[in-house]
PDB file of C-alpha atoms and ligand atoms in Angstrom:
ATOM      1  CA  UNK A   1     114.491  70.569  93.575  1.00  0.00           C
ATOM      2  CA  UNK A   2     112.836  73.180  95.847  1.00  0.00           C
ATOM      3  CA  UNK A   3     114.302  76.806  95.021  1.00  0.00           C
ATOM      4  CA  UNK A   4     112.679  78.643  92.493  1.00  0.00           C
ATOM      5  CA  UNK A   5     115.554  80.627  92.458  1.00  0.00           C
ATOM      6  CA  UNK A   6     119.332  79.801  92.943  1.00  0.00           C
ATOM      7  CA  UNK A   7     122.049  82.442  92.346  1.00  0.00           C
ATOM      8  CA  UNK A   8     125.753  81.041  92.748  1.00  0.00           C
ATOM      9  CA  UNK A   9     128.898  83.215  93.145  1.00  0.00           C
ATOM     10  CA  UNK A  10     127.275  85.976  90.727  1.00  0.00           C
ATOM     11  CA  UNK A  11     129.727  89.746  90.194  1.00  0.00           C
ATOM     12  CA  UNK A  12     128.428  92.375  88.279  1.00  0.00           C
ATOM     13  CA  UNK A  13     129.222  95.493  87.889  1.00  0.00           C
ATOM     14  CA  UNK A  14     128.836  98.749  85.763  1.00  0.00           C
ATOM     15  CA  UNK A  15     131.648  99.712  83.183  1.00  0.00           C
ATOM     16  CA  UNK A  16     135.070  98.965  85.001  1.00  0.00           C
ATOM     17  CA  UNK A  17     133.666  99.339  88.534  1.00  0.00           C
ATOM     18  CA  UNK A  18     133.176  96.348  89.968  1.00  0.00           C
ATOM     19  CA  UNK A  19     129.559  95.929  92.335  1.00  0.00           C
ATOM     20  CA  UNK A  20     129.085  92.511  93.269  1.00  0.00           C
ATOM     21  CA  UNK A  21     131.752  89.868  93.892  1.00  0.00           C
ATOM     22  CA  UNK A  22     130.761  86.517  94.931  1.00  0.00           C
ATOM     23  CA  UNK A  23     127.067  86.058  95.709  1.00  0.00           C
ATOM     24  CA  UNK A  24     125.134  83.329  96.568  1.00  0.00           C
ATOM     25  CA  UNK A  25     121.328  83.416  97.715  1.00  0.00           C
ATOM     26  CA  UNK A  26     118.617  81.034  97.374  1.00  0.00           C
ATOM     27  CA  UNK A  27     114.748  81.593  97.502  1.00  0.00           C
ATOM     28  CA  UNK A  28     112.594  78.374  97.647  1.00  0.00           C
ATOM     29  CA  UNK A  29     109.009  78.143  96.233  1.00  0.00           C
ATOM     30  CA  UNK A  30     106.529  79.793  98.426  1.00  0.00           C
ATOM     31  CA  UNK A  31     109.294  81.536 100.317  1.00  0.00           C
ATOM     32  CA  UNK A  32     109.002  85.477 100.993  1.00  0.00           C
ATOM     33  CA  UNK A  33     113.656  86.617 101.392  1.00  0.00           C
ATOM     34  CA  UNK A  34     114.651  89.884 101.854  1.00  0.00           C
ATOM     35  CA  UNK A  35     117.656  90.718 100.957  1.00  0.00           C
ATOM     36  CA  UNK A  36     118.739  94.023 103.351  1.00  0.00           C
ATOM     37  CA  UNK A  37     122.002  96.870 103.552  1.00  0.00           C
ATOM     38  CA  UNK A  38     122.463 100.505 103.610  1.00  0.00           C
ATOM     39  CA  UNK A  39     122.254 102.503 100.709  1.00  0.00           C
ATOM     40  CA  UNK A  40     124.623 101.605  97.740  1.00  0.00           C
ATOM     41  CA  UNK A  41     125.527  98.196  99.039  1.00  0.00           C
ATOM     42  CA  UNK A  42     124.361  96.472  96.064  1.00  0.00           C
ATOM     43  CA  UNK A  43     120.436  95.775  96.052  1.00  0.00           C
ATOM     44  CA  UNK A  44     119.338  97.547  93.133  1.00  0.00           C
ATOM     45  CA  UNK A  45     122.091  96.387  91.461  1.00  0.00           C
ATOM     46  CA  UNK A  46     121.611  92.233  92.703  1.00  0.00           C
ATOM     47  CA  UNK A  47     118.252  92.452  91.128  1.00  0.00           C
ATOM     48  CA  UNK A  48     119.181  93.843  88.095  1.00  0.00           C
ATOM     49  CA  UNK A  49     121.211  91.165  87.319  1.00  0.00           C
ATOM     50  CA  UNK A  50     118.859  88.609  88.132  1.00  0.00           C
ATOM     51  CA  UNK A  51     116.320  89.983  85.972  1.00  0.00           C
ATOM     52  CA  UNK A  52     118.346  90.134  83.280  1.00  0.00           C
ATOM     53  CA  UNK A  53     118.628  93.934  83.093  1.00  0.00           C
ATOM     54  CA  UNK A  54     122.431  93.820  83.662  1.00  0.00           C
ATOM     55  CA  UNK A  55     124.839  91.096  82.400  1.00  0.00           C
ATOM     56  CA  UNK A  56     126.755  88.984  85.091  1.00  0.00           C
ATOM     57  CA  UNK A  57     129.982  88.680  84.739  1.00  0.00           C
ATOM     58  CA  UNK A  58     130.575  85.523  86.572  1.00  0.00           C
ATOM     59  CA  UNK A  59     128.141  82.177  88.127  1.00  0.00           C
ATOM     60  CA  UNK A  60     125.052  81.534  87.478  1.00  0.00           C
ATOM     61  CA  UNK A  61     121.625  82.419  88.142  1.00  0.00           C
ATOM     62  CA  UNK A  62     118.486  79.798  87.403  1.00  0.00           C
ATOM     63  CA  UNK A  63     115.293  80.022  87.789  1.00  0.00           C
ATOM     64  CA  UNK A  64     113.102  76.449  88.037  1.00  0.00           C
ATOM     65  CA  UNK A  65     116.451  74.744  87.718  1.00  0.00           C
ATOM     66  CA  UNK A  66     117.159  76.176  84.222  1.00  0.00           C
ATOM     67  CA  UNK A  67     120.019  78.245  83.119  1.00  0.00           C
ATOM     68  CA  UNK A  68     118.702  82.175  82.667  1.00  0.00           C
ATOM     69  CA  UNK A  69     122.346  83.557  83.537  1.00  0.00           C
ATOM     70  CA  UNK A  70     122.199  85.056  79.963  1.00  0.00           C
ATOM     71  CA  UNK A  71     118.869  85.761  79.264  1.00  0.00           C
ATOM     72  CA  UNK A  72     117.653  89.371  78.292  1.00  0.00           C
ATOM     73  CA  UNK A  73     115.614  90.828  80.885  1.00  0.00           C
ATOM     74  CA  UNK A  74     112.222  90.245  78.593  1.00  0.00           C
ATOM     75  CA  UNK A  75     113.220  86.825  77.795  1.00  0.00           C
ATOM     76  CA  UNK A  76     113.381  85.831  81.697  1.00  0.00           C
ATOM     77  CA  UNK A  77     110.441  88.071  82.364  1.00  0.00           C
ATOM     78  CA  UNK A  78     108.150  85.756  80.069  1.00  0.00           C
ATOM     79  CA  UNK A  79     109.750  82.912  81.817  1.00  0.00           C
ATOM     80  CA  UNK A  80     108.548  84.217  85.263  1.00  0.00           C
ATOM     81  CA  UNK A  81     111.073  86.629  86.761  1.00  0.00           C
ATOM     82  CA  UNK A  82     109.395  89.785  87.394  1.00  0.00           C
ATOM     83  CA  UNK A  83     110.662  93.115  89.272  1.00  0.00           C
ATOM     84  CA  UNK A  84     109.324  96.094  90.616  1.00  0.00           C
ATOM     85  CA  UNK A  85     111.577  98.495  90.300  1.00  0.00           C
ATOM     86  CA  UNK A  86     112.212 101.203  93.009  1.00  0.00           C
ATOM     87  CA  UNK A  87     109.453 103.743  92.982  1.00  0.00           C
ATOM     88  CA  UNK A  88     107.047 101.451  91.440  1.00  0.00           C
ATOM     89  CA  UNK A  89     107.874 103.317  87.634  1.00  0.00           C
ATOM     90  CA  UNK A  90     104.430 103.839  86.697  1.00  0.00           C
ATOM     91  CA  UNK A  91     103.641 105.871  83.692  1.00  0.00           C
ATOM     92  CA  UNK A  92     101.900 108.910  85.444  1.00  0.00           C
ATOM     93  CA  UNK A  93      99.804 110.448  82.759  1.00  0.00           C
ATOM     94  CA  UNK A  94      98.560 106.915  81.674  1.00  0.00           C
ATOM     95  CA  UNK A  95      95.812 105.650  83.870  1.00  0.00           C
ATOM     96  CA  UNK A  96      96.248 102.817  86.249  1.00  0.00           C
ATOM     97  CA  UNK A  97      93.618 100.658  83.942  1.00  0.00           C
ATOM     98  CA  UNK A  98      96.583 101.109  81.074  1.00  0.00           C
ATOM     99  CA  UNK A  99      99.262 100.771  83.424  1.00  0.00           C
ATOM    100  CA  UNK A 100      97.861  97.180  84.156  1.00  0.00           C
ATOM    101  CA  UNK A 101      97.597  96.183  80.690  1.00  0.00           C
ATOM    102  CA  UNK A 102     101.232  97.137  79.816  1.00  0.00           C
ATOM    103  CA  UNK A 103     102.118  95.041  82.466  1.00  0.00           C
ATOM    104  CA  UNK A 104     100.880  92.213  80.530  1.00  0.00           C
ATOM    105  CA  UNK A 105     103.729  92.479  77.613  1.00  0.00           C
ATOM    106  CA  UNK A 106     104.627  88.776  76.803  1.00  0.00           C
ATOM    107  CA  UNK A 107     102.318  86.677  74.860  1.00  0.00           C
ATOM    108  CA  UNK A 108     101.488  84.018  76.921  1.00  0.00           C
ATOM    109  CA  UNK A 109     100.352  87.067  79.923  1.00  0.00           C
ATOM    110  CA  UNK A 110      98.448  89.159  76.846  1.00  0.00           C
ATOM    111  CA  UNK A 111      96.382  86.186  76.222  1.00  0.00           C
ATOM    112  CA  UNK A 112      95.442  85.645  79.714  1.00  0.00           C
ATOM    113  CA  UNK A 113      95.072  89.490  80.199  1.00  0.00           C
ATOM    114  CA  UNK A 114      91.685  89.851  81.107  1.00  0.00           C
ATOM    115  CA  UNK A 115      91.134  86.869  83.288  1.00  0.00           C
ATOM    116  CA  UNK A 116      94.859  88.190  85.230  1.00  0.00           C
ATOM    117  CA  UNK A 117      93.105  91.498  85.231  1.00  0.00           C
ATOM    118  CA  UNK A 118      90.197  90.979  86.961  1.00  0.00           C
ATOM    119  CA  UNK A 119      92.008  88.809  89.704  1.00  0.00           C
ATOM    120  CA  UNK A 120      94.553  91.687  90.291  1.00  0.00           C
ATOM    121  CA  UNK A 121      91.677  93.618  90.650  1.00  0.00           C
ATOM    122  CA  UNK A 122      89.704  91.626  93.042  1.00  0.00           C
ATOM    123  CA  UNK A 123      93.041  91.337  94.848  1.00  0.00           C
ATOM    124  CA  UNK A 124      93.141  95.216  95.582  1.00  0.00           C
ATOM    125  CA  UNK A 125      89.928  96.466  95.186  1.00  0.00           C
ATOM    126  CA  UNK A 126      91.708 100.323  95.474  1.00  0.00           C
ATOM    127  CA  UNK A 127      92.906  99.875  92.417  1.00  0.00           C
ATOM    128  CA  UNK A 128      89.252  99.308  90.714  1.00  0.00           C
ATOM    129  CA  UNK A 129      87.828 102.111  92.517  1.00  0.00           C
ATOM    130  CA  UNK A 130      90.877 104.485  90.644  1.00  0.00           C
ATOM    131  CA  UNK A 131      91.053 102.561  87.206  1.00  0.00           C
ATOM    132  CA  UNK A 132      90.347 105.393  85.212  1.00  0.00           C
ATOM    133  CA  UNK A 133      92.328 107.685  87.423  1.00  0.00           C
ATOM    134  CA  UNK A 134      95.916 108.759  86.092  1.00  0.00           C
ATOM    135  CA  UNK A 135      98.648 107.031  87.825  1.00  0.00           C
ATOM    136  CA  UNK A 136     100.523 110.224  88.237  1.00  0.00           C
ATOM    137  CA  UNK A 137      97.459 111.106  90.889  1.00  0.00           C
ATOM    138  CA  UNK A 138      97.950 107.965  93.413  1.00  0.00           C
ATOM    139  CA  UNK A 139      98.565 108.455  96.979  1.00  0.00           C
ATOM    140  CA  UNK A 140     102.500 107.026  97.481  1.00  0.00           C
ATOM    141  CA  UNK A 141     100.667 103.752  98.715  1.00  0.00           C
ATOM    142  CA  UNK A 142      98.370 103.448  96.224  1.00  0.00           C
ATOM    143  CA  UNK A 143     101.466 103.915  93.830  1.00  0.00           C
ATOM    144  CA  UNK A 144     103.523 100.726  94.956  1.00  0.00           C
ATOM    145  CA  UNK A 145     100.266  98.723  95.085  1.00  0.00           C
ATOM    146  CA  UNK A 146      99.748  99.723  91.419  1.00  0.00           C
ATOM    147  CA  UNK A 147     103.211  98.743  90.930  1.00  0.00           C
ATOM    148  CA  UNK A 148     103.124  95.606  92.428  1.00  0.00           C
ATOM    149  CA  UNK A 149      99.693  94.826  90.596  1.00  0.00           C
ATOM    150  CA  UNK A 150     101.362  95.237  86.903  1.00  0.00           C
ATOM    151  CA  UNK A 151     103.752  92.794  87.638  1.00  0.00           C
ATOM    152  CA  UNK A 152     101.116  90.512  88.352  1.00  0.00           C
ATOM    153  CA  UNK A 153      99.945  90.949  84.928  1.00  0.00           C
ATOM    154  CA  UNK A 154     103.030  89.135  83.776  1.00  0.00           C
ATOM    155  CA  UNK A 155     102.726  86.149  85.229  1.00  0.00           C
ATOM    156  CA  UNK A 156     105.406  86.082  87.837  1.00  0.00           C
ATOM    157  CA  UNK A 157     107.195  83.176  89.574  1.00  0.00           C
ATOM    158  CA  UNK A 158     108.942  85.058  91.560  1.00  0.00           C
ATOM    159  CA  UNK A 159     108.137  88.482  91.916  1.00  0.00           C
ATOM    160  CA  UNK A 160     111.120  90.923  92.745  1.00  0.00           C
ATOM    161  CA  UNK A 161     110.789  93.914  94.711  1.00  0.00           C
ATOM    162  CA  UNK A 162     113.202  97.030  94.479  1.00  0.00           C
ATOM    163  CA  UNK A 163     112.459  99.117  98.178  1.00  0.00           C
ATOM    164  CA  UNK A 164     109.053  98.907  98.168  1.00  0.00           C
ATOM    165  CA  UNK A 165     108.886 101.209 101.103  1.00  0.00           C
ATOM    166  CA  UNK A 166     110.997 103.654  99.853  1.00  0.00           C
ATOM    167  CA  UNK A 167     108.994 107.290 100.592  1.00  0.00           C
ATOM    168  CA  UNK A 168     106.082 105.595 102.578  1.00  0.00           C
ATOM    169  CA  UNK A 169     104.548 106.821 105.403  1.00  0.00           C
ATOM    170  CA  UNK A 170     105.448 103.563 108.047  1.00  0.00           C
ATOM    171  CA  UNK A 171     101.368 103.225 108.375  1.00  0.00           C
ATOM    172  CA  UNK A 172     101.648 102.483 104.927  1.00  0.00           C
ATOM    173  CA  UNK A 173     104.643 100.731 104.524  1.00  0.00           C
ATOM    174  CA  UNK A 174     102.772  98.289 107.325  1.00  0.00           C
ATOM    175  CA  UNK A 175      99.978  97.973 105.482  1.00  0.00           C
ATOM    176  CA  UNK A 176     102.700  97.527 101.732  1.00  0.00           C
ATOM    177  CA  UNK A 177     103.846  94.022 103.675  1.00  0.00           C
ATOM    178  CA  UNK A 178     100.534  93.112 105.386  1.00  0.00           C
ATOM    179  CA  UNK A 179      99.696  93.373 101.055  1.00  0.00           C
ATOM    180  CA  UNK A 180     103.058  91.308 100.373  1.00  0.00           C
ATOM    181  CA  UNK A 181     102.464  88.503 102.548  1.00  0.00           C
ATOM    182  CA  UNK A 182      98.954  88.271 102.087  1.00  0.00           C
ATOM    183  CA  UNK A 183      99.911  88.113  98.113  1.00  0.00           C
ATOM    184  CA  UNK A 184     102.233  84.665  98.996  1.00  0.00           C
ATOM    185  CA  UNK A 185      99.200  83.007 100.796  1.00  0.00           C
ATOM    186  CA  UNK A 186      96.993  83.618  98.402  1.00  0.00           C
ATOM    187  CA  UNK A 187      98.684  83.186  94.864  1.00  0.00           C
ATOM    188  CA  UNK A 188     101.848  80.453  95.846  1.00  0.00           C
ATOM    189  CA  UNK A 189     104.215  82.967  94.599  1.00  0.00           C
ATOM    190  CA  UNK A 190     107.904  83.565  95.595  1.00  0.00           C
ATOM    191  CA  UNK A 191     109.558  86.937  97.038  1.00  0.00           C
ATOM    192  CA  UNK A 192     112.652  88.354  96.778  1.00  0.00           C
ATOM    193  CA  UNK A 193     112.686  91.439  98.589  1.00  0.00           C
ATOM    194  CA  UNK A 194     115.359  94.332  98.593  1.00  0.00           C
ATOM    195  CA  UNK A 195     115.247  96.644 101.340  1.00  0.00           C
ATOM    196  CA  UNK A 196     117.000  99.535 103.576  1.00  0.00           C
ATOM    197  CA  UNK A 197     114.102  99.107 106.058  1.00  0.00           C
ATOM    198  CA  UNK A 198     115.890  96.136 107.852  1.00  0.00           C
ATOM    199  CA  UNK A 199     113.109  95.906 109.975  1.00  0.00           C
ATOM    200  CA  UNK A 200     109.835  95.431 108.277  1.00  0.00           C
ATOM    201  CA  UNK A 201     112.073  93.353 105.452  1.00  0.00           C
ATOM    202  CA  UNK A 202     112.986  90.943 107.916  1.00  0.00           C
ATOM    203  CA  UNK A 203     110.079  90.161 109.928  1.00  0.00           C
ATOM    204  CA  UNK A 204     108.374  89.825 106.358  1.00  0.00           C
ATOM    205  CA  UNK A 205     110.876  87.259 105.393  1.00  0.00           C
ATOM    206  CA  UNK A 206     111.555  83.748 106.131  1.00  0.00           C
ATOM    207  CA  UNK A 207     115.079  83.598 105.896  1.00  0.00           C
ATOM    208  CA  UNK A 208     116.792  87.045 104.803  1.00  0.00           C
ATOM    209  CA  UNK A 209     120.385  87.960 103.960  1.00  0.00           C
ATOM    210  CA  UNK A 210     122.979  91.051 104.803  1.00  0.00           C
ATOM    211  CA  UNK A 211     124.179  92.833 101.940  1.00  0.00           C
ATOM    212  CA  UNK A 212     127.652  94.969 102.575  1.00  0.00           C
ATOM    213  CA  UNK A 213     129.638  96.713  99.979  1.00  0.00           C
ATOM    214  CA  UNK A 214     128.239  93.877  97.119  1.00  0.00           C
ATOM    215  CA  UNK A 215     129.157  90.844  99.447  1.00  0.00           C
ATOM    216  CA  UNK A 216     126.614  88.880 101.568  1.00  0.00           C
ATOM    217  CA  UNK A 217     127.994  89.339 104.961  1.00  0.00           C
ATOM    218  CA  UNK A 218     125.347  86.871 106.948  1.00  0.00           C
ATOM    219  CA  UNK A 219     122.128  84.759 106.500  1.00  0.00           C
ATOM    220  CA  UNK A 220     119.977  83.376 108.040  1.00  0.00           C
ATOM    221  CA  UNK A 221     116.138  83.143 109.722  1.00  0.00           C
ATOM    222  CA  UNK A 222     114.302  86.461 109.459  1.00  0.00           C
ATOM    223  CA  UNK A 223     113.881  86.546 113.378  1.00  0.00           C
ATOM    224  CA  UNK A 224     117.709  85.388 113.935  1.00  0.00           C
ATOM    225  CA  UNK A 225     118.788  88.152 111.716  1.00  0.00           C
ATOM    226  CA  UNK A 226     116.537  90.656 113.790  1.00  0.00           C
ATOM    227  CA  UNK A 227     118.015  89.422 117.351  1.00  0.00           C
ATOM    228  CA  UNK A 228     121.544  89.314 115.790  1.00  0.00           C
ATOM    229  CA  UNK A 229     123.248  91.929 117.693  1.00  0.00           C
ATOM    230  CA  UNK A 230     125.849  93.086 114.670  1.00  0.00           C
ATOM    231  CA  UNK A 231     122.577  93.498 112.494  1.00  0.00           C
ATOM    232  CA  UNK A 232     120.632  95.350 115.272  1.00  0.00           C
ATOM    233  CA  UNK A 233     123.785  98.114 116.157  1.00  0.00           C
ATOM    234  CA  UNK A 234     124.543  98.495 112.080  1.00  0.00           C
ATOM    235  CA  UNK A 235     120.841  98.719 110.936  1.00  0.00           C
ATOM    236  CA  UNK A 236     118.300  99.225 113.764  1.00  0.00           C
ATOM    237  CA  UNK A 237     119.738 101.713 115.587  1.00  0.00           C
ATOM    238  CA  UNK A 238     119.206  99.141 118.815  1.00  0.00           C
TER     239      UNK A 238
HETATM  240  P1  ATP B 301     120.168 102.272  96.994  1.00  0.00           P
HETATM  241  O1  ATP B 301     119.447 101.943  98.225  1.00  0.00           O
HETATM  242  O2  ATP B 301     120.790 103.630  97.011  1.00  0.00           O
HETATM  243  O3  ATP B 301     119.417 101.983  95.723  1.00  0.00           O
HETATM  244  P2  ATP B 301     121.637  99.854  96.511  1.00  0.00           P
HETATM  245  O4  ATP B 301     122.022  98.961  97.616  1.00  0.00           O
HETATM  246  O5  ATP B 301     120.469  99.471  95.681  1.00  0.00           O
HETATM  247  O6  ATP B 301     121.443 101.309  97.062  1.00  0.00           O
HETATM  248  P3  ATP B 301     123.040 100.004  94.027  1.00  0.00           P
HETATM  249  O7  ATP B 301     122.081 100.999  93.438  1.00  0.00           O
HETATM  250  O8  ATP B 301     123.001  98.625  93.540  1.00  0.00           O
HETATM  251  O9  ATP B 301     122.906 100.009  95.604  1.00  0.00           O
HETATM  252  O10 ATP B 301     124.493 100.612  93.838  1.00  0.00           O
HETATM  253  C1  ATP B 301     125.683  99.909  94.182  1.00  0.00           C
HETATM  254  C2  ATP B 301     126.883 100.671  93.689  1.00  0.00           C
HETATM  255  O11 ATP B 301     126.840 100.756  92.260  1.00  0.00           O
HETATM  256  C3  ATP B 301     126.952 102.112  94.193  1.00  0.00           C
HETATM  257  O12 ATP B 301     128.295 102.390  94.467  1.00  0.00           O
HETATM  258  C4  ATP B 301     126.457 102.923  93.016  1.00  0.00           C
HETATM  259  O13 ATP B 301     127.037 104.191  93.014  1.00  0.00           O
HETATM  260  C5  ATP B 301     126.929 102.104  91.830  1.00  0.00           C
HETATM  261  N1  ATP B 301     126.034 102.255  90.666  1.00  0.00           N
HETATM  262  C6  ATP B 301     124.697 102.039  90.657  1.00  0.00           C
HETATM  263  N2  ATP B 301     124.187 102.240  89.418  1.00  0.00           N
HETATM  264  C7  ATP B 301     125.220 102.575  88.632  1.00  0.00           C
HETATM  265  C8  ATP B 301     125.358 102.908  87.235  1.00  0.00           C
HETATM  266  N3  ATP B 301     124.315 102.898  86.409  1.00  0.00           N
HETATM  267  N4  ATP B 301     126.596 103.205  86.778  1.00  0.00           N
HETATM  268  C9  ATP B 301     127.663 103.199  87.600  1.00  0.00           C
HETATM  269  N5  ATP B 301     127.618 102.904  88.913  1.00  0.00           N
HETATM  270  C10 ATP B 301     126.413 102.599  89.428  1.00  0.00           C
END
């Protein structure tokens, strides 16, 4: 078995309004996938129920092959699953030094916590310089790298990002991805990407997928999906 992650014919939804109908993704080990659409077609809302966050109504979602459809969100965070939500959701008048640590919440990541700690910190050497700085004082960049380093502190799998990008400067939403892939090379961990910047998202990604009105419309290579000529009039503006 090669995905890390398979999701098949999941629909969620909030109260009696019905979000997603129907989806189906993949992400294999190793593998950066962006999932892209325009605001409100579903992103936020597709990683919230694979992280447990928001109950599925219908298929499946496993992780390594095993069943975490029903899990609670902490339950399939200590088994690997682990998002950044949109705006990164630090604690601002905590420093980034405590941010990090209550990043490491589960027990088998708080017994490994300093060891994780100084790695995330040799990984983005920013983030040492500011460790006694409050998080509430980052630049926007500095922010989503924070972010992105307390998830590391739990151990992920496959690390889920909500629109990292969302607010950045695109100098800095570069340099966010150059951070990204970097991140797969170096520590064999999985992506799953959500994203309204179609373009950086998918010339991250290996393979990416359209998301319309909570259905995947297309799929395919990252490149293909850039040169597709429905994608490039709907999303890049081409
Ligand atoms: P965005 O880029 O704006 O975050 P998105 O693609 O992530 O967009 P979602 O946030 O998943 O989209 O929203 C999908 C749909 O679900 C929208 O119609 C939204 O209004 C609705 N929705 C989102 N959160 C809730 C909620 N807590 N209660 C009710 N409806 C919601």
């Amino acid at each position: 078995m090669n995905s890390i992650l398979e999701v098949e014919g999941v629909a969620a939804g909030y109260g009696e309004l019905p979000v997603l109908e129907g989806i189906t993704l993949e992400v294999g080990r190793k593998e950066i996938i962006s999932v892209v659409g325009a605001n409100g077609a579903g992103k936020t809302t597709l990683l919230l129920t694979i992280s447990g966050h928001l109950r599925a109504r219908h298929g499946k979602v496993r992780l390594n092959g095993n069943d975490v459809t029903a899990l609670p969100a902490h339950e399939a965070a200590a088994m690997g699953l682990v998002m950044v939500p949109e705006g990164g959701r630090l604690f601002p008048f905590m420093t980034v030094m405590e941010n990090l640590q209550l990043g490491a919440y589960h027990s088998a990541a708080r017994t490994r916590m300093d060891q994780t700690m100084e790695e995330v910190l040799t990984l983005f050497p920013i983030l040492a310089d500011r460790r006694e700085q409050l998080a509430g004082r980052l630049s926007g960049g500095e922010r989503q790298m924070c972010a992105v380093a307390r998830a590391l502190m739990a151990l992920p799998k496959l690390l889920m990002l909500d629109e990292p990008s969302l607010g950045l400067a695109p100098i800095i939403v570069d340099k966010v991805f150059e951070m990204l892939g970097k991140l797969v090379e170096s520590k064999g961990l999985s992506v799953l990407l959500v994203e309204q910047n179609v373009g950086n998202a998918l010339r991250l990604a290996k393979r990416g997928y359209v998301i319309e009105q909570g259905h995947i419309l297309k799929s395919g290579r990252g490149q293909d999906l850039l040169n597709d000529p429905d994608v490039q009039r709907s999303y890049l503006g081409l």
